[in-house]
mmCIF file of C-alpha atoms in Angstrom:
data_model
loop_
_atom_site.group_PDB
_atom_site.id
_atom_site.type_symbol
_atom_site.label_atom_id
_atom_site.label_comp_id
_atom_site.label_asym_id
_atom_site.label_seq_id
_atom_site.Cartn_x
_atom_site.Cartn_y
_atom_site.Cartn_z
ATOM 1 C CA MET A 1 91.885 62.862 102.737
ATOM 2 C CA GLU A 2 93.242 66.404 102.608
ATOM 3 C CA ARG A 3 96.748 65.056 102.042
ATOM 4 C CA LEU A 4 95.436 62.976 99.139
ATOM 5 C CA ARG A 5 93.851 66.037 97.543
ATOM 6 C CA GLN A 6 97.144 67.921 97.899
ATOM 7 C CA ARG A 7 99.085 65.053 96.332
ATOM 8 C CA LEU A 8 96.637 64.795 93.417
ATOM 9 C CA GLU A 9 96.830 68.535 92.840
ATOM 10 C CA ALA A 10 100.643 68.393 92.846
ATOM 11 C CA ALA A 11 100.534 65.519 90.353
ATOM 12 C CA GLU A 12 98.181 67.451 88.063
ATOM 13 C CA LYS A 13 100.460 70.503 88.106
ATOM 14 C CA ALA A 14 103.536 68.406 87.390
ATOM 15 C CA LEU A 15 101.756 66.618 84.540
ATOM 16 C CA ALA A 16 100.615 69.896 82.981
ATOM 17 C CA SER A 17 104.251 70.976 82.915
ATOM 18 C CA PHE A 18 105.448 67.600 81.599
ATOM 19 C CA GLU A 19 102.861 67.516 78.822
ATOM 20 C CA LYS A 20 104.330 70.657 77.256
ATOM 21 C CA LEU A 21 107.533 68.765 76.449
ATOM 22 C CA ALA A 22 106.512 65.092 76.377
ATOM 23 C CA ASN A 23 105.272 65.128 72.795
ATOM 24 C CA LEU A 24 108.060 67.140 71.170
ATOM 25 C CA GLU A 25 109.399 65.458 68.075
ATOM 26 C CA ASN A 26 113.080 65.922 67.298
ATOM 27 C CA PRO A 27 113.915 67.984 70.378
ATOM 28 C CA ASN A 28 117.355 69.467 70.788
ATOM 29 C CA ASP A 29 119.418 68.092 73.665
ATOM 30 C CA VAL A 30 118.288 70.813 76.102
ATOM 31 C CA GLU A 31 114.590 70.193 75.332
ATOM 32 C CA ARG A 32 115.112 66.440 75.627
ATOM 33 C CA ASP A 33 116.841 66.774 78.978
ATOM 34 C CA ALA A 34 114.155 69.170 80.222
ATOM 35 C CA ALA A 35 111.442 66.707 79.174
ATOM 36 C CA ILE A 36 113.210 63.920 81.057
ATOM 37 C CA GLN A 37 113.504 66.141 84.147
ATOM 38 C CA ARG A 38 109.796 66.946 83.994
ATOM 39 C CA PHE A 39 109.074 63.239 83.585
ATOM 40 C CA GLU A 40 111.026 62.585 86.788
ATOM 41 C CA PHE A 41 109.038 64.967 88.939
ATOM 42 C CA SER A 42 105.717 64.045 87.290
ATOM 43 C CA PHE A 43 106.365 60.393 87.976
ATOM 44 C CA GLU A 44 107.336 61.132 91.587
ATOM 45 C CA ALA A 45 104.222 63.232 92.197
ATOM 46 C CA SER A 46 101.952 60.648 90.548
ATOM 47 C CA TRP A 47 103.195 57.553 92.341
ATOM 48 C CA LYS A 48 103.140 59.385 95.670
ATOM 49 C CA ALA A 49 99.546 60.442 95.003
ATOM 50 C CA ALA A 50 98.745 56.795 94.228
ATOM 51 C CA LYS A 51 100.440 55.695 97.452
ATOM 52 C CA GLN A 52 98.293 58.171 99.409
ATOM 53 C CA TYR A 53 95.178 57.073 97.491
ATOM 54 C CA LEU A 54 95.820 53.431 98.329
ATOM 55 C CA TYR A 55 96.258 54.297 101.999
ATOM 56 C CA ASP A 56 93.293 56.689 102.348
ATOM 57 C CA ILE A 57 90.748 55.037 100.041
ATOM 58 C CA GLU A 58 91.722 51.373 99.848
ATOM 59 C CA GLY A 59 93.367 50.893 103.246
ATOM 60 C CA VAL A 60 96.528 49.527 101.614
ATOM 61 C CA ASP A 61 99.904 50.627 102.983
ATOM 62 C CA VAL A 62 102.733 50.098 100.482
ATOM 63 C CA GLY A 63 106.043 51.864 100.166
ATOM 64 C CA SER A 64 107.841 51.507 96.843
ATOM 65 C CA PRO A 65 106.785 52.680 93.383
ATOM 66 C CA LYS A 66 106.581 49.113 92.054
ATOM 67 C CA SER A 67 104.466 47.908 94.987
ATOM 68 C CA VAL A 68 102.185 50.923 94.538
ATOM 69 C CA ILE A 69 101.746 50.040 90.856
ATOM 70 C CA ARG A 70 100.997 46.389 91.628
ATOM 71 C CA SER A 71 98.467 47.427 94.269
ATOM 72 C CA CYS A 72 96.846 49.893 91.858
ATOM 73 C CA ARG A 73 96.372 47.018 89.421
ATOM 74 C CA GLU A 74 94.788 44.937 92.183
ATOM 75 C CA VAL A 75 92.270 47.700 93.006
ATOM 76 C CA HIS A 76 91.596 48.265 89.271
ATOM 77 C CA LEU A 77 93.130 51.719 88.950
ATOM 78 C CA LEU A 78 95.420 50.234 86.309
ATOM 79 C CA GLU A 79 94.690 47.564 83.722
ATOM 80 C CA ASP A 80 97.170 44.688 83.381
ATOM 81 C CA GLU A 81 98.854 46.198 80.288
ATOM 82 C CA GLU A 82 99.035 49.601 81.952
ATOM 83 C CA ALA A 83 100.662 48.075 85.026
ATOM 84 C CA VAL A 84 103.305 46.448 82.810
ATOM 85 C CA LEU A 85 103.975 49.819 81.136
ATOM 86 C CA ALA A 86 104.052 51.525 84.536
ATOM 87 C CA LEU A 87 106.653 49.045 85.783
ATOM 88 C CA GLU A 88 108.743 49.784 82.677
ATOM 89 C CA MET A 89 108.286 53.468 83.486
ATOM 90 C CA VAL A 90 109.797 52.878 86.947
ATOM 91 C CA ASN A 91 112.812 51.258 85.320
ATOM 92 C CA ASP A 92 113.237 54.223 82.979
ATOM 93 C CA ARG A 93 112.788 56.620 85.894
ATOM 94 C CA ASN A 94 115.623 54.832 87.671
ATOM 95 C CA LEU A 95 117.801 55.257 84.574
ATOM 96 C CA THR A 96 117.269 59.021 84.393
ATOM 97 C CA VAL A 97 120.336 59.567 86.562
ATOM 98 C CA HIS A 98 122.301 58.394 83.512
ATOM 99 C CA THR A 99 120.975 60.980 81.054
ATOM 100 C CA TYR A 100 124.540 62.174 80.558
ATOM 101 C CA ASN A 101 124.708 59.011 78.431
ATOM 102 C CA GLU A 102 123.232 60.062 75.078
ATOM 103 C CA GLU A 103 121.921 56.572 74.246
ATOM 104 C CA VAL A 104 120.067 56.287 77.562
ATOM 105 C CA ALA A 105 118.589 59.772 77.205
ATOM 106 C CA ILE A 106 117.348 59.037 73.677
ATOM 107 C CA LYS A 107 115.846 55.707 74.767
ATOM 108 C CA ILE A 108 113.984 57.302 77.683
ATOM 109 C CA HIS A 109 112.794 60.224 75.571
ATOM 110 C CA LYS A 110 111.206 57.863 73.044
ATOM 111 C CA ASN A 111 108.893 56.574 75.789
ATOM 112 C CA LEU A 112 107.838 59.906 77.264
ATOM 113 C CA ALA A 113 104.649 60.411 75.214
ATOM 114 C CA LYS A 114 103.190 57.062 76.288
ATOM 115 C CA TYR A 115 104.289 57.646 79.903
ATOM 116 C CA ASN A 116 102.599 61.046 79.813
ATOM 117 C CA ASN A 117 99.344 59.451 78.655
ATOM 118 C CA LEU A 118 99.532 56.734 81.293
ATOM 119 C CA LEU A 119 100.274 59.160 84.122
ATOM 120 C CA HIS A 120 97.346 61.365 83.070
ATOM 121 C CA GLN A 121 94.958 58.383 83.023
ATOM 122 C CA TRP A 122 96.195 57.170 86.393
ATOM 123 C CA VAL A 123 95.722 60.558 88.075
ATOM 124 C CA GLU A 124 92.331 61.090 86.392
ATOM 125 C CA ARG A 125 91.105 57.721 87.674
ATOM 126 C CA MET A 126 92.198 58.540 91.201
ATOM 127 C CA ASN A 127 90.469 61.911 90.993
ATOM 128 C CA GLY A 128 87.318 60.224 89.709
ATOM 129 C CA LYS A 129 87.276 57.769 92.620
ATOM 130 C CA VAL A 130 87.910 60.511 95.185
ATOM 131 C CA MET A 131 85.019 62.557 93.788
ATOM 132 C CA GLU A 132 82.559 59.627 93.986
#
């Protein structure tokens, strides 16, 4: 349970940093790239917290981001529509290695605000369940 608390705290810190850039409109290329970088580590911290949550609280042992998302939907941490968005988020996360491609970077950046909201809700729900 201590590991879960640490993971949730790391996710909250990453999200606080991500939020500062996620909602920028018309960012320059440096701001856009920084926002995408913060998205990467916020996503990593959040899905790893969810993996730990599933293991500690639900007794579910899964390994990949997509299997974690599917399992979170099954235990009602994510609604169906949120799970679909989260799976799209994984795909965008996997594309972040191609941010040198302007078109890819712009496409990913357009989704950051909704990913920020989803990640916040996901982490808040886990925190709420842990506190129960």
